[in-house]
DNA sequence: CTTTTGGTAGTACGACTGTACTATCAAAAG
DNA sequence: CTTTTGATAGTACAGTCGTACTACCAAAAG
């Protein structure tokens, strides 16, 4: 066996190069050649570690989704102990906003993928496309828990609130991406609406 | 002068062919050849009436935006006389949902364009990209008017409500497109949230 | 009639794309 | 040492794209 090469690391390097391109120039600018150049390798290397462009794209998106997911979980864990429903919900929803380069790239690439998946069944069947469904179920449970604990009005339709909030968060994220509102404004609007549903227990903000 | 040919009609025919393709196969499937074939013309004809693909795309999107805009205005006019703020707001927001083929195509194509515009300044400079801003201002005014008329709580932040509702509407539209929620569910959720902000005056639904 | 000209079709070209293929290099195995 | 083999590079090919170009046709103008 000749040179040592950590396949996992190489694949990560290439995936990150792809995401840099997708984040700065769009998903349509992602080609075997552009990714290879960005990663500092030849096209053959990209071919060697990913047998096709489709496999590469899928891996890169899962790679990104996993990193974002980890960030959300970290935010939830850091939401205080014990975490109130309000803090958990807020952590999940605000994490979806494109506030920094990574979440911006995630939003952009994920939306581009979503648009493609509408007319491409193969993409729609990908596992990460069901993430919003899980988020919705999670938020619904959180709101119901808050209602049980008396932290939220009992007459709320938890499912409708969760779905609406998630849609609002996604829509605000897109608006931020388009430059129609700033990330700060989007955050404030999200907190405003959150306050009308699951009021914050008391005083201090983190 | 030989044959007569209504340029406006030809351009409309071609634009509609483009939108059919974009709506069924995605914006990436829009090529000079596919549009020409769909319209039943040769590529040369498409070239003849649109000097470039970019011009064609822009015209088609404006064509679609105008039709949707007309539908929104028609819905607003049909919202009763005199139209209550609630009915007007509801008409605008629900029209944005992809409930039929035309609005579905509009949502899909518009979102695809929006994604592209993030990394393409030339697209971002297009006039129809400012439509959401106008909608936001319009909705804000409507909510303020409702507050003045005592139809909505005075302590609402009209701007935050308008921006949030618009984002929610857009997000729900995307969810419908992705098949995560049905159009009926999205409508119900939108009405539910509308009811918490600008309650419906009384009884009967249209 | 002939001439002009708006409209249509076919074709060709250069630039890209994904990918298959071959060659090369260096380190481990014998 | 020689042989093997994981890793990298270069090249070639078939396909698609937008678009320029030429040719052709038929109706109006002279």
Tab-separated table of C-alpha atoms (C1' of nucleotides) in Angstrom:
chain	number	residue	atom	x	y	z
A	1	UNK	CA	0.000	0.000	0.000
A	2	UNK	CA	1.416	3.332	-1.062
A	3	UNK	CA	0.489	6.747	0.322
A	4	UNK	CA	-1.902	6.976	3.173
A	5	UNK	CA	-5.059	8.956	2.516
A	6	UNK	CA	-7.908	9.362	4.953
A	7	UNK	CA	-10.924	8.834	2.751
A	8	UNK	CA	-13.247	10.428	5.254
A	9	UNK	CA	-11.111	13.534	5.411
A	10	UNK	CA	-10.762	13.747	1.632
A	11	UNK	CA	-14.487	13.441	1.175
A	12	UNK	CA	-15.043	16.132	3.781
A	13	UNK	CA	-12.516	18.417	2.076
A	14	UNK	CA	-14.259	17.988	-1.246
A	15	UNK	CA	-17.713	18.431	0.251
A	16	UNK	CA	-16.598	21.660	1.910
A	17	UNK	CA	-15.225	22.931	-1.368
A	18	UNK	CA	-18.566	22.164	-2.978
A	19	UNK	CA	-20.431	24.028	-0.256
A	20	UNK	CA	-18.167	27.041	-0.594
A	21	UNK	CA	-18.982	27.212	-4.286
A	22	UNK	CA	-22.692	26.601	-3.780
A	23	UNK	CA	-22.804	29.229	-1.054
A	24	UNK	CA	-21.027	31.902	-3.035
A	25	UNK	CA	-22.001	31.190	-6.633
A	26	UNK	CA	-25.067	29.004	-6.369
A	27	UNK	CA	-25.769	25.339	-6.882
A	28	UNK	CA	-25.674	25.723	-10.659
A	29	UNK	CA	-22.010	26.694	-10.400
A	30	UNK	CA	-21.168	23.354	-8.853
A	31	UNK	CA	-19.401	21.277	-11.473
A	32	UNK	CA	-16.834	18.529	-11.176
A	33	UNK	CA	-14.230	20.937	-12.447
A	34	UNK	CA	-15.114	23.864	-10.192
A	35	UNK	CA	-15.250	21.679	-7.101
A	36	UNK	CA	-11.929	20.058	-7.942
A	37	UNK	CA	-10.290	23.431	-8.499
A	38	UNK	CA	-11.732	24.838	-5.274
A	39	UNK	CA	-10.522	21.832	-3.331
A	40	UNK	CA	-7.102	22.011	-4.946
A	41	UNK	CA	-7.353	18.601	-6.553
A	42	UNK	CA	-7.741	17.310	-10.044
A	43	UNK	CA	-11.092	16.207	-11.362
A	44	UNK	CA	-9.884	12.628	-11.193
A	45	UNK	CA	-9.524	12.849	-7.441
A	46	UNK	CA	-13.114	13.977	-7.070
A	47	UNK	CA	-14.144	11.121	-9.317
A	48	UNK	CA	-12.037	8.760	-7.254
A	49	UNK	CA	-13.693	9.587	-3.940
A	50	UNK	CA	-17.192	10.040	-5.347
A	51	UNK	CA	-18.189	7.808	-8.176
A	52	UNK	CA	-20.588	10.348	-9.652
A	53	UNK	CA	-21.654	13.964	-9.289
A	54	UNK	CA	-25.000	12.911	-7.913
A	55	UNK	CA	-23.356	10.948	-5.108
A	56	UNK	CA	-21.151	13.918	-4.378
A	57	UNK	CA	-24.078	16.302	-4.150
A	58	UNK	CA	-26.020	14.008	-1.862
A	59	UNK	CA	-23.046	13.497	0.403
A	60	UNK	CA	-22.358	17.226	0.576
A	61	UNK	CA	-25.916	18.035	1.526
A	62	UNK	CA	-26.019	15.346	4.185
A	63	UNK	CA	-22.678	16.615	5.443
A	64	UNK	CA	-24.104	20.117	5.736
A	65	UNK	CA	-27.368	18.926	7.258
A	66	UNK	CA	-25.508	17.002	9.916
A	67	UNK	CA	-23.405	20.000	10.896
A	68	UNK	CA	-26.447	22.240	11.124
A	69	UNK	CA	-28.311	19.596	13.066
A	70	UNK	CA	-25.466	19.406	15.545
A	71	UNK	CA	-25.593	23.157	15.940
A	72	UNK	CA	-29.304	23.071	16.651
A	73	UNK	CA	-28.834	20.364	19.249
A	74	UNK	CA	-26.042	22.330	20.862
A	75	UNK	CA	-28.272	25.386	20.990
A	76	UNK	CA	-31.079	23.386	22.552
A	77	UNK	CA	-28.747	21.934	25.166
A	78	UNK	CA	-27.423	25.405	25.913
A	79	UNK	CA	-30.960	26.713	26.324
A	80	UNK	CA	-30.702	26.533	30.105
A	81	UNK	CA	-31.300	23.774	32.579
A	82	UNK	CA	-33.938	22.734	32.798
A	83	UNK	CA	-34.775	24.106	29.353
A	84	UNK	CA	-38.123	25.848	29.141
A	85	UNK	CA	-40.274	25.089	26.134
A	86	UNK	CA	-39.984	28.686	25.076
A	87	UNK	CA	-36.204	28.590	24.994
A	88	UNK	CA	-36.099	25.297	23.144
A	89	UNK	CA	-38.582	26.447	20.527
A	90	UNK	CA	-36.780	29.717	20.093
A	91	UNK	CA	-33.443	27.942	19.728
A	92	UNK	CA	-34.779	25.703	16.991
A	93	UNK	CA	-36.523	28.445	15.062
A	94	UNK	CA	-33.798	31.064	15.230
A	95	UNK	CA	-31.148	28.557	14.269
A	96	UNK	CA	-32.932	28.235	10.951
A	97	UNK	CA	-32.261	31.884	10.187
A	98	UNK	CA	-29.237	32.606	7.997
A	99	UNK	CA	-27.285	34.627	10.521
A	100	UNK	CA	-23.785	33.521	9.592
A	101	UNK	CA	-21.979	32.064	6.606
A	102	UNK	CA	-22.716	28.452	7.441
A	103	UNK	CA	-26.429	28.808	8.054
A	104	UNK	CA	-26.647	31.090	5.046
A	105	UNK	CA	-25.091	28.441	2.858
A	106	UNK	CA	-27.363	25.849	4.386
A	107	UNK	CA	-30.450	27.909	3.663
A	108	UNK	CA	-29.406	28.659	0.121
A	109	UNK	CA	-28.359	25.137	-0.791
A	110	UNK	CA	-31.261	23.531	0.985
A	111	UNK	CA	-33.759	25.800	-0.759
A	112	UNK	CA	-32.146	25.135	-4.111
A	113	UNK	CA	-32.406	21.430	-3.440
A	114	UNK	CA	-35.998	21.780	-2.331
A	115	UNK	CA	-36.886	23.542	-5.551
A	116	UNK	CA	-35.218	20.820	-7.568
A	117	UNK	CA	-36.935	18.093	-5.571
A	118	UNK	CA	-40.348	19.395	-6.625
A	119	UNK	CA	-39.744	18.201	-10.163
A	120	UNK	CA	-37.303	15.388	-9.386
A	121	UNK	CA	-38.760	12.433	-7.462
A	122	UNK	CA	-35.313	10.960	-6.845
A	123	UNK	CA	-34.320	14.058	-4.889
A	124	UNK	CA	-37.633	14.197	-3.063
A	125	UNK	CA	-37.009	10.683	-1.766
A	126	UNK	CA	-33.832	11.742	0.028
A	127	UNK	CA	-33.970	11.368	3.814
A	128	UNK	CA	-33.013	14.940	4.672
A	129	UNK	CA	-36.118	16.167	2.892
A	130	UNK	CA	-38.206	14.873	5.780
A	131	UNK	CA	-36.344	17.002	8.326
A	132	UNK	CA	-39.050	19.698	8.394
A	133	UNK	CA	-41.640	17.052	9.239
A	134	UNK	CA	-39.598	15.968	12.238
A	135	UNK	CA	-39.110	19.568	13.268
A	136	UNK	CA	-42.821	20.138	13.055
A	137	UNK	CA	-43.579	17.152	15.254
A	138	UNK	CA	-40.918	18.241	17.716
A	139	UNK	CA	-42.253	21.783	17.953
A	140	UNK	CA	-45.813	20.549	18.303
A	141	UNK	CA	-44.755	18.402	21.250
A	142	UNK	CA	-42.922	21.312	22.832
A	143	UNK	CA	-45.934	23.582	22.549
A	144	UNK	CA	-48.220	20.903	23.963
A	145	UNK	CA	-45.795	20.433	26.839
A	146	UNK	CA	-45.829	24.164	27.460
A	147	UNK	CA	-49.608	24.075	27.538
A	148	UNK	CA	-49.593	21.229	30.041
A	149	UNK	CA	-47.165	23.169	32.196
A	150	UNK	CA	-49.382	26.209	32.025
A	151	UNK	CA	-46.727	28.210	30.184
A	152	UNK	CA	-48.871	28.636	27.070
A	153	UNK	CA	-52.584	29.334	26.548
A	154	UNK	CA	-54.574	26.109	26.577
A	155	UNK	CA	-56.776	27.121	23.671
A	156	UNK	CA	-53.911	27.168	21.185
A	157	UNK	CA	-53.908	24.719	18.305
A	158	UNK	CA	-50.443	23.324	18.895
A	159	UNK	CA	-50.146	21.750	15.472
A	160	UNK	CA	-51.261	24.888	13.658
A	161	UNK	CA	-48.938	27.010	15.775
A	162	UNK	CA	-45.972	24.750	15.133
A	163	UNK	CA	-46.565	24.533	11.405
A	164	UNK	CA	-47.164	28.263	11.135
A	165	UNK	CA	-44.079	29.172	13.130
A	166	UNK	CA	-41.913	26.826	11.121
A	167	UNK	CA	-43.230	28.239	7.868
A	168	UNK	CA	-42.680	31.767	9.148
A	169	UNK	CA	-39.145	30.918	10.167
A	170	UNK	CA	-38.408	29.424	6.753
A	171	UNK	CA	-40.022	32.362	4.974
A	172	UNK	CA	-38.110	34.864	7.073
A	173	UNK	CA	-34.914	32.996	6.319
A	174	UNK	CA	-35.565	33.341	2.625
A	175	UNK	CA	-36.327	37.039	3.039
A	176	UNK	CA	-33.020	37.505	4.808
A	177	UNK	CA	-31.280	35.657	2.005
A	178	UNK	CA	-32.918	37.938	-0.535
A	179	UNK	CA	-31.893	40.973	1.462
A	180	UNK	CA	-35.476	42.076	2.006
A	181	UNK	CA	-35.051	42.102	5.766
A	182	UNK	CA	-31.958	41.953	7.936
A	183	UNK	CA	-31.172	38.944	10.080
A	184	UNK	CA	-31.712	41.110	13.149
A	185	UNK	CA	-35.159	42.171	12.005
A	186	UNK	CA	-36.105	38.593	11.240
A	187	UNK	CA	-34.981	37.547	14.695
A	188	UNK	CA	-37.007	40.310	16.317
A	189	UNK	CA	-40.116	39.406	14.319
A	190	UNK	CA	-39.760	35.745	15.197
A	191	UNK	CA	-39.402	36.582	18.899
A	192	UNK	CA	-42.362	38.920	18.682
A	193	UNK	CA	-44.602	36.188	17.314
A	194	UNK	CA	-43.177	33.641	19.711
A	195	UNK	CA	-44.072	35.946	22.574
A	196	UNK	CA	-47.683	35.965	21.482
A	197	UNK	CA	-47.791	32.161	21.610
A	198	UNK	CA	-45.389	30.900	24.230
A	199	UNK	CA	-44.656	33.900	26.430
A	200	UNK	CA	-41.244	34.032	27.995
A	201	UNK	CA	-41.369	33.064	31.685
A	202	UNK	CA	-39.592	36.109	33.027
A	203	UNK	CA	-37.003	38.824	32.615
A	204	UNK	CA	-33.510	38.063	31.562
A	205	UNK	CA	-32.515	37.312	27.973
A	206	UNK	CA	-29.538	35.176	27.010
B	1	UNK	CA	-44.771	42.707	-45.996
B	2	UNK	CA	-45.473	39.000	-46.138
B	3	UNK	CA	-47.405	36.967	-43.600
B	4	UNK	CA	-49.003	38.667	-40.685
B	5	UNK	CA	-47.802	37.639	-37.260
B	6	UNK	CA	-48.936	39.162	-34.008
B	7	UNK	CA	-45.675	39.559	-32.141
B	8	UNK	CA	-47.425	39.987	-28.831
B	9	UNK	CA	-49.339	36.770	-29.317
B	10	UNK	CA	-46.264	34.849	-30.457
B	11	UNK	CA	-44.306	36.031	-27.447
B	12	UNK	CA	-47.164	35.040	-25.178
B	13	UNK	CA	-47.377	31.599	-26.800
B	14	UNK	CA	-43.674	31.038	-26.287
B	15	UNK	CA	-43.748	32.348	-22.718
B	16	UNK	CA	-46.588	29.993	-21.886
B	17	UNK	CA	-44.672	27.082	-23.343
B	18	UNK	CA	-41.739	28.044	-21.163
B	19	UNK	CA	-43.930	28.202	-18.068
B	20	UNK	CA	-45.430	24.808	-18.811
B	21	UNK	CA	-41.962	23.306	-18.928
B	22	UNK	CA	-40.758	25.172	-15.851
B	23	UNK	CA	-43.868	24.155	-13.947
B	24	UNK	CA	-43.662	20.499	-14.809
B	25	UNK	CA	-39.940	19.830	-15.166
B	26	UNK	CA	-38.275	22.717	-13.378
B	27	UNK	CA	-36.470	25.825	-14.471
B	28	UNK	CA	-33.344	23.856	-15.310
B	29	UNK	CA	-35.301	22.030	-18.004
B	30	UNK	CA	-35.985	25.302	-19.797
B	31	UNK	CA	-33.772	25.398	-22.889
B	32	UNK	CA	-34.215	27.060	-26.212
B	33	UNK	CA	-34.848	23.684	-27.752
B	34	UNK	CA	-37.334	22.446	-25.169
B	35	UNK	CA	-39.310	25.690	-25.255
B	36	UNK	CA	-39.403	25.688	-29.046
B	37	UNK	CA	-40.574	22.091	-29.129
B	38	UNK	CA	-43.234	22.715	-26.501
B	39	UNK	CA	-44.494	25.762	-28.375
B	40	UNK	CA	-44.490	23.860	-31.659
B	41	UNK	CA	-41.982	26.170	-33.319
B	42	UNK	CA	-38.417	25.865	-34.384
B	43	UNK	CA	-35.625	27.239	-32.277
B	44	UNK	CA	-35.145	29.984	-34.818
B	45	UNK	CA	-38.610	31.329	-34.122
B	46	UNK	CA	-37.853	31.594	-30.428
B	47	UNK	CA	-34.649	33.349	-31.309
B	48	UNK	CA	-36.526	35.623	-33.652
B	49	UNK	CA	-39.001	36.874	-31.039
B	50	UNK	CA	-36.534	36.895	-28.135
B	51	UNK	CA	-33.016	37.857	-28.949
B	52	UNK	CA	-31.568	35.783	-26.120
B	53	UNK	CA	-32.559	33.188	-23.556
B	54	UNK	CA	-32.119	35.688	-20.750
B	55	UNK	CA	-34.602	38.084	-22.344
B	56	UNK	CA	-37.006	35.215	-22.812
B	57	UNK	CA	-36.759	34.160	-19.178
B	58	UNK	CA	-37.303	37.678	-17.923
B	59	UNK	CA	-40.286	38.207	-20.169
B	60	UNK	CA	-41.838	34.910	-19.132
B	61	UNK	CA	-41.494	35.709	-15.452
B	62	UNK	CA	-42.954	39.176	-15.869
B	63	UNK	CA	-45.741	37.642	-17.926
B	64	UNK	CA	-46.494	35.212	-15.112
B	65	UNK	CA	-46.165	37.865	-12.414
B	66	UNK	CA	-48.633	40.086	-14.204
B	67	UNK	CA	-51.211	37.350	-14.494
B	68	UNK	CA	-50.873	36.441	-10.831
B	69	UNK	CA	-51.028	40.093	-9.878
B	70	UNK	CA	-54.252	40.463	-11.804
B	71	UNK	CA	-55.669	37.509	-9.972
B	72	UNK	CA	-54.761	39.031	-6.622
B	73	UNK	CA	-56.411	42.306	-7.568
B	74	UNK	CA	-59.497	40.476	-8.737
B	75	UNK	CA	-59.642	38.622	-5.445
B	76	UNK	CA	-59.263	41.854	-3.492
B	77	UNK	CA	-62.033	43.499	-5.496
B	78	UNK	CA	-64.240	40.472	-4.940
B	79	UNK	CA	-63.589	40.606	-1.207
B	80	UNK	CA	-66.895	42.321	-0.571
B	81	UNK	CA	-67.996	45.894	-0.660
B	82	UNK	CA	-66.827	47.688	1.236
B	83	UNK	CA	-63.912	45.279	1.707
B	84	UNK	CA	-62.920	44.743	5.308
B	85	UNK	CA	-59.222	44.743	6.109
B	86	UNK	CA	-59.506	41.140	7.146
B	87	UNK	CA	-60.912	40.064	3.811
B	88	UNK	CA	-58.353	42.015	1.844
B	89	UNK	CA	-55.456	40.653	3.851
B	90	UNK	CA	-56.782	37.142	3.595
B	91	UNK	CA	-57.255	37.488	-0.150
B	92	UNK	CA	-53.682	38.605	-0.640
B	93	UNK	CA	-52.140	35.969	1.581
B	94	UNK	CA	-54.152	32.998	0.405
B	95	UNK	CA	-53.616	33.902	-3.217
B	96	UNK	CA	-49.933	33.303	-2.631
B	97	UNK	CA	-50.628	29.659	-1.829
B	98	UNK	CA	-50.154	27.168	-4.666
B	99	UNK	CA	-53.733	25.955	-4.843
B	100	UNK	CA	-53.989	25.435	-8.597
B	101	UNK	CA	-51.676	24.825	-11.522
B	102	UNK	CA	-51.026	28.478	-12.255
B	103	UNK	CA	-50.172	29.569	-8.725
B	104	UNK	CA	-48.177	26.392	-8.295
B	105	UNK	CA	-46.103	27.225	-11.329
B	106	UNK	CA	-45.737	30.768	-10.121
B	107	UNK	CA	-44.509	29.639	-6.718
B	108	UNK	CA	-42.087	27.151	-8.184
B	109	UNK	CA	-40.653	29.439	-10.827
B	110	UNK	CA	-40.539	32.441	-8.546
B	111	UNK	CA	-38.728	30.499	-5.836
B	112	UNK	CA	-36.265	29.131	-8.346
B	113	UNK	CA	-35.625	32.654	-9.564
B	114	UNK	CA	-35.265	33.933	-6.020
B	115	UNK	CA	-32.650	31.301	-5.282
B	116	UNK	CA	-30.752	32.235	-8.406
B	117	UNK	CA	-30.964	35.932	-7.611
B	118	UNK	CA	-29.089	35.404	-4.341
B	119	UNK	CA	-25.901	34.683	-6.269
B	120	UNK	CA	-26.708	36.669	-9.405
B	121	UNK	CA	-26.910	40.454	-8.949
B	122	UNK	CA	-28.375	40.930	-12.423
B	123	UNK	CA	-31.393	38.849	-11.463
B	124	UNK	CA	-31.703	40.528	-8.078
B	125	UNK	CA	-32.006	43.883	-9.841
B	126	UNK	CA	-35.138	42.795	-11.688
B	127	UNK	CA	-38.258	44.787	-10.816
B	128	UNK	CA	-40.459	41.837	-9.866
B	129	UNK	CA	-38.048	40.983	-7.090
B	130	UNK	CA	-39.330	43.959	-5.120
B	131	UNK	CA	-42.923	42.700	-5.183
B	132	UNK	CA	-42.708	41.266	-1.660
B	133	UNK	CA	-41.628	44.659	-0.354
B	134	UNK	CA	-44.712	46.262	-1.859
B	135	UNK	CA	-46.885	43.510	-0.472
B	136	UNK	CA	-45.390	44.048	2.946
B	137	UNK	CA	-46.117	47.762	2.863
B	138	UNK	CA	-49.632	47.103	1.626
B	139	UNK	CA	-50.363	44.595	4.371
B	140	UNK	CA	-48.889	46.875	7.007
B	141	UNK	CA	-51.223	49.653	5.901
B	142	UNK	CA	-54.188	47.328	5.943
B	143	UNK	CA	-53.439	46.181	9.486
B	144	UNK	CA	-52.942	49.767	10.641
B	145	UNK	CA	-56.261	50.678	9.053
B	146	UNK	CA	-57.906	47.774	10.846
B	147	UNK	CA	-56.447	49.027	14.106
B	148	UNK	CA	-57.768	52.527	13.487
B	149	UNK	CA	-61.187	51.056	12.743
B	150	UNK	CA	-61.072	49.075	15.962
B	151	UNK	CA	-61.114	45.787	14.061
B	152	UNK	CA	-57.714	44.725	15.331
B	153	UNK	CA	-55.978	45.013	18.712
B	154	UNK	CA	-54.244	48.361	19.069
B	155	UNK	CA	-51.158	46.908	20.709
B	156	UNK	CA	-50.153	44.938	17.609
B	157	UNK	CA	-46.918	45.778	15.838
B	158	UNK	CA	-48.410	46.172	12.377
B	159	UNK	CA	-45.073	45.938	10.592
B	160	UNK	CA	-44.007	42.819	12.476
B	161	UNK	CA	-47.394	41.235	11.893
B	162	UNK	CA	-47.334	41.983	8.187
B	163	UNK	CA	-43.794	40.736	7.692
B	164	UNK	CA	-44.454	37.636	9.759
B	165	UNK	CA	-47.672	36.796	7.973
B	166	UNK	CA	-46.089	37.263	4.587
B	167	UNK	CA	-43.178	35.052	5.535
B	168	UNK	CA	-45.564	32.451	6.901
B	169	UNK	CA	-47.586	32.544	3.713
B	170	UNK	CA	-44.484	32.107	1.600
B	171	UNK	CA	-43.196	29.336	3.831
B	172	UNK	CA	-46.507	27.530	3.773
B	173	UNK	CA	-46.556	27.830	0.006
B	174	UNK	CA	-43.193	26.131	-0.185
B	175	UNK	CA	-44.378	23.409	2.183
B	176	UNK	CA	-47.358	22.775	-0.054
B	177	UNK	CA	-45.069	22.590	-3.051
B	178	UNK	CA	-42.892	20.059	-1.266
B	179	UNK	CA	-45.941	18.028	-0.357
B	180	UNK	CA	-45.334	18.414	3.375
B	181	UNK	CA	-48.773	19.915	3.934
B	182	UNK	CA	-51.832	20.028	1.730
B	183	UNK	CA	-53.110	23.276	0.271
B	184	UNK	CA	-56.196	22.929	2.430
B	185	UNK	CA	-54.161	22.564	5.600
B	186	UNK	CA	-52.042	25.577	4.679
B	187	UNK	CA	-55.170	27.621	4.104
B	188	UNK	CA	-56.602	26.589	7.453
B	189	UNK	CA	-53.370	27.418	9.254
B	190	UNK	CA	-53.174	30.800	7.582
B	191	UNK	CA	-56.765	31.589	8.531
B	192	UNK	CA	-56.123	30.398	12.068
B	193	UNK	CA	-53.222	32.801	12.478
B	194	UNK	CA	-55.107	35.566	10.734
B	195	UNK	CA	-57.907	35.106	13.224
B	196	UNK	CA	-55.532	35.733	16.079
B	197	UNK	CA	-54.464	39.045	14.553
B	198	UNK	CA	-57.308	40.529	12.578
B	199	UNK	CA	-60.412	38.696	13.792
B	200	UNK	CA	-63.142	38.216	11.276
B	201	UNK	CA	-66.023	40.671	11.871
B	202	UNK	CA	-68.783	38.110	12.023
B	203	UNK	CA	-70.223	34.803	10.857
B	204	UNK	CA	-70.493	34.035	7.224
B	205	UNK	CA	-67.564	32.851	5.134
B	206	UNK	CA	-67.260	33.478	1.397
C	1	DC	C1'	-44.696	40.483	-63.590
C	2	DT	C1'	-40.498	41.439	-60.347
C	3	DT	C1'	-38.685	42.993	-56.025
C	4	DT	C1'	-38.690	43.432	-51.251
C	5	DT	C1'	-39.077	41.676	-46.710
C	6	DG	C1'	-41.201	39.472	-42.460
C	7	DG	C1'	-41.254	35.018	-40.927
C	8	DT	C1'	-39.572	30.228	-40.567
C	9	DA	C1'	-36.377	26.248	-40.845
C	10	DG	C1'	-31.921	23.868	-40.790
C	11	DT	C1'	-27.330	23.685	-39.719
C	12	DA	C1'	-22.863	24.583	-37.715
C	13	DC	C1'	-19.791	26.209	-34.189
C	14	DG	C1'	-17.553	26.904	-29.857
C	15	DA	C1'	-18.078	26.290	-25.093
C	16	DC	C1'	-19.318	23.727	-21.601
C	17	DT	C1'	-20.683	19.334	-18.998
C	18	DG	C1'	-20.025	14.386	-16.688
C	19	DT	C1'	-17.395	10.589	-17.120
C	20	DA	C1'	-14.473	6.782	-18.924
C	21	DC	C1'	-9.877	5.738	-19.859
C	22	DT	C1'	-4.843	5.505	-19.606
C	23	DA	C1'	-0.523	6.836	-17.612
C	24	DT	C1'	2.345	7.952	-13.762
C	25	DC	C1'	4.217	8.118	-9.130
C	26	DA	C1'	5.436	6.632	-4.622
C	27	DA	C1'	5.169	3.803	-0.774
C	28	DA	C1'	4.255	-0.721	1.195
C	29	DA	C1'	4.816	-5.873	0.496
C	30	DG	C1'	7.323	-9.773	-1.159
D	1	DC	C1'	15.840	-5.346	-5.019
D	2	DT	C1'	11.332	-6.070	-7.540
D	3	DT	C1'	6.415	-6.185	-7.466
D	4	DT	C1'	2.098	-4.580	-6.193
D	5	DT	C1'	-1.273	-1.107	-5.501
D	6	DG	C1'	-3.540	3.172	-3.593
D	7	DA	C1'	-3.638	7.682	-5.183
D	8	DT	C1'	-3.219	11.358	-8.502
D	9	DA	C1'	-3.019	13.534	-13.123
D	10	DG	C1'	-4.088	14.204	-18.004
D	11	DT	C1'	-6.760	13.387	-21.873
D	12	DA	C1'	-10.508	12.109	-24.823
D	13	DC	C1'	-15.296	11.443	-25.877
D	14	DA	C1'	-20.173	11.950	-26.412
D	15	DG	C1'	-23.720	14.923	-25.302
D	16	DT	C1'	-26.044	19.406	-24.568
D	17	DC	C1'	-26.260	24.175	-24.462
D	18	DG	C1'	-26.897	29.149	-26.561
D	19	DT	C1'	-26.410	31.374	-30.587
D	20	DA	C1'	-24.827	32.901	-35.199
D	21	DC	C1'	-25.487	32.059	-39.885
D	22	DT	C1'	-27.516	30.875	-44.290
D	23	DA	C1'	-31.329	29.420	-47.054
D	24	DC	C1'	-36.101	29.441	-48.183
D	25	DC	C1'	-40.893	30.723	-48.609
D	26	DA	C1'	-44.813	33.482	-49.287
D	27	DA	C1'	-47.262	37.656	-49.252
D	28	DA	C1'	-47.200	42.620	-49.899
D	29	DA	C1'	-45.235	46.543	-52.695
D	30	DG	C1'	-43.540	48.412	-56.936
